[in-house]
Short mmCIF file of N, CA and C in Angstrom, two decimals:
data_model
loop_
_atom_site.label_atom_id
_atom_site.label_comp_id
_atom_site.label_asym_id
_atom_site.label_seq_id
_atom_site.Cartn_x
_atom_site.Cartn_y
_atom_site.Cartn_z
N MET A 1 -26.25 7.09 -6.19
CA MET A 1 -25.31 5.99 -6.02
C MET A 1 -25.75 5.09 -4.87
N ALA A 2 -26.39 5.65 -3.86
CA ALA A 2 -26.81 4.86 -2.70
C ALA A 2 -27.87 3.84 -3.10
N GLU A 3 -28.67 4.15 -4.12
CA GLU A 3 -29.71 3.22 -4.53
C GLU A 3 -29.13 1.91 -5.06
N GLU A 4 -27.93 1.96 -5.62
CA GLU A 4 -27.31 0.75 -6.16
C GLU A 4 -26.94 -0.23 -5.06
N TRP A 5 -26.73 0.27 -3.83
CA TRP A 5 -26.28 -0.59 -2.75
C TRP A 5 -27.45 -1.22 -1.98
N VAL A 6 -28.69 -0.88 -2.34
CA VAL A 6 -29.85 -1.42 -1.62
C VAL A 6 -29.91 -2.92 -1.85
N GLY A 7 -30.05 -3.68 -0.77
CA GLY A 7 -30.16 -5.13 -0.87
C GLY A 7 -28.83 -5.85 -0.87
N GLN A 8 -27.72 -5.13 -0.79
CA GLN A 8 -26.41 -5.77 -0.76
C GLN A 8 -25.88 -5.79 0.66
N THR A 9 -25.07 -6.78 0.95
CA THR A 9 -24.48 -6.87 2.28
C THR A 9 -23.34 -5.86 2.41
N PRO A 10 -23.03 -5.43 3.63
CA PRO A 10 -21.92 -4.48 3.80
C PRO A 10 -20.59 -5.01 3.27
N SER A 11 -20.37 -6.33 3.34
CA SER A 11 -19.11 -6.87 2.83
C SER A 11 -19.01 -6.69 1.32
N THR A 12 -20.13 -6.82 0.61
CA THR A 12 -20.11 -6.60 -0.83
C THR A 12 -19.80 -5.14 -1.14
N VAL A 13 -20.40 -4.24 -0.39
CA VAL A 13 -20.13 -2.82 -0.58
C VAL A 13 -18.67 -2.53 -0.28
N LYS A 14 -18.12 -3.14 0.78
CA LYS A 14 -16.72 -2.93 1.13
C LYS A 14 -15.81 -3.44 0.01
N ASP A 15 -16.14 -4.59 -0.56
CA ASP A 15 -15.32 -5.14 -1.65
C ASP A 15 -15.38 -4.24 -2.88
N MET A 16 -16.50 -3.56 -3.08
CA MET A 16 -16.60 -2.66 -4.22
C MET A 16 -15.79 -1.39 -3.97
N VAL A 17 -15.74 -0.93 -2.73
CA VAL A 17 -15.13 0.37 -2.45
C VAL A 17 -13.61 0.26 -2.35
N THR A 18 -13.09 -0.83 -1.81
CA THR A 18 -11.67 -0.92 -1.50
C THR A 18 -10.76 -0.75 -2.74
N PRO A 19 -11.01 -1.44 -3.85
CA PRO A 19 -10.12 -1.23 -5.01
C PRO A 19 -10.17 0.20 -5.53
N ILE A 20 -11.33 0.84 -5.44
CA ILE A 20 -11.43 2.23 -5.89
C ILE A 20 -10.55 3.11 -5.01
N ASN A 21 -10.60 2.88 -3.71
CA ASN A 21 -9.78 3.68 -2.81
C ASN A 21 -8.30 3.45 -3.07
N GLN A 22 -7.90 2.21 -3.32
CA GLN A 22 -6.50 1.92 -3.60
C GLN A 22 -6.05 2.61 -4.89
N ALA A 23 -6.91 2.61 -5.89
CA ALA A 23 -6.58 3.28 -7.15
C ALA A 23 -6.45 4.78 -6.93
N GLU A 24 -7.36 5.34 -6.12
CA GLU A 24 -7.29 6.77 -5.86
C GLU A 24 -6.02 7.13 -5.10
N VAL A 25 -5.61 6.29 -4.16
CA VAL A 25 -4.38 6.54 -3.41
C VAL A 25 -3.18 6.48 -4.35
N LEU A 26 -3.16 5.51 -5.26
CA LEU A 26 -2.06 5.40 -6.22
C LEU A 26 -1.99 6.63 -7.11
N ILE A 27 -3.13 7.08 -7.60
CA ILE A 27 -3.16 8.27 -8.45
C ILE A 27 -2.68 9.49 -7.66
N ALA A 28 -3.12 9.60 -6.40
CA ALA A 28 -2.70 10.74 -5.59
C ALA A 28 -1.19 10.74 -5.36
N LEU A 29 -0.62 9.55 -5.14
CA LEU A 29 0.83 9.46 -4.95
C LEU A 29 1.58 9.87 -6.21
N ILE A 30 1.09 9.44 -7.37
CA ILE A 30 1.74 9.80 -8.63
C ILE A 30 1.67 11.31 -8.85
N VAL A 31 0.50 11.89 -8.60
CA VAL A 31 0.34 13.34 -8.77
C VAL A 31 1.26 14.09 -7.81
N ALA A 32 1.34 13.62 -6.57
CA ALA A 32 2.21 14.28 -5.59
C ALA A 32 3.67 14.18 -5.99
N ALA A 33 4.07 13.03 -6.54
CA ALA A 33 5.46 12.86 -6.97
C ALA A 33 5.78 13.82 -8.11
N HIS A 34 4.86 13.96 -9.06
CA HIS A 34 5.09 14.90 -10.16
C HIS A 34 5.18 16.33 -9.65
N ALA A 35 4.31 16.68 -8.70
CA ALA A 35 4.36 18.04 -8.14
C ALA A 35 5.68 18.28 -7.43
N GLY A 36 6.19 17.27 -6.73
CA GLY A 36 7.47 17.41 -6.05
C GLY A 36 8.61 17.60 -7.04
N VAL A 37 8.59 16.85 -8.12
CA VAL A 37 9.64 16.99 -9.14
C VAL A 37 9.60 18.39 -9.75
N LEU A 38 8.40 18.87 -10.05
CA LEU A 38 8.29 20.22 -10.61
C LEU A 38 8.78 21.27 -9.62
N ALA A 39 8.47 21.09 -8.34
CA ALA A 39 8.92 22.06 -7.33
C ALA A 39 10.44 22.07 -7.23
N VAL A 40 11.07 20.90 -7.27
CA VAL A 40 12.53 20.83 -7.19
C VAL A 40 13.15 21.48 -8.42
N ARG A 41 12.59 21.22 -9.60
CA ARG A 41 13.12 21.84 -10.82
C ARG A 41 12.98 23.36 -10.78
N LEU A 42 11.86 23.85 -10.25
CA LEU A 42 11.66 25.29 -10.14
C LEU A 42 12.67 25.90 -9.18
N CYS A 43 12.87 25.27 -8.03
CA CYS A 43 13.85 25.79 -7.07
C CYS A 43 15.25 25.80 -7.67
N PHE A 44 15.60 24.76 -8.40
CA PHE A 44 16.94 24.68 -8.99
C PHE A 44 17.13 25.77 -10.04
N SER A 45 16.11 25.98 -10.88
CA SER A 45 16.25 27.00 -11.91
C SER A 45 16.27 28.40 -11.29
N LEU A 46 15.53 28.62 -10.20
CA LEU A 46 15.59 29.91 -9.53
C LEU A 46 16.94 30.11 -8.85
N TYR A 47 17.52 29.03 -8.35
CA TYR A 47 18.83 29.11 -7.70
C TYR A 47 19.91 29.47 -8.71
N LYS A 48 19.81 28.91 -9.93
CA LYS A 48 20.80 29.20 -10.97
C LYS A 48 20.65 30.62 -11.50
N ALA A 49 19.44 31.15 -11.47
CA ALA A 49 19.19 32.47 -12.08
C ALA A 49 19.83 33.61 -11.29
#
């Protein structure tokens, strides 16, 4: 992957990386929210049992 950046300015590399990082953060937040919902449902069902 480093070979693709040869001859490019750091600003171009930064512009390429930033949207990927934002997408990864969004995906991580969605995954964390789903995990939280599952944890709450598990606790509630264990509480009822």
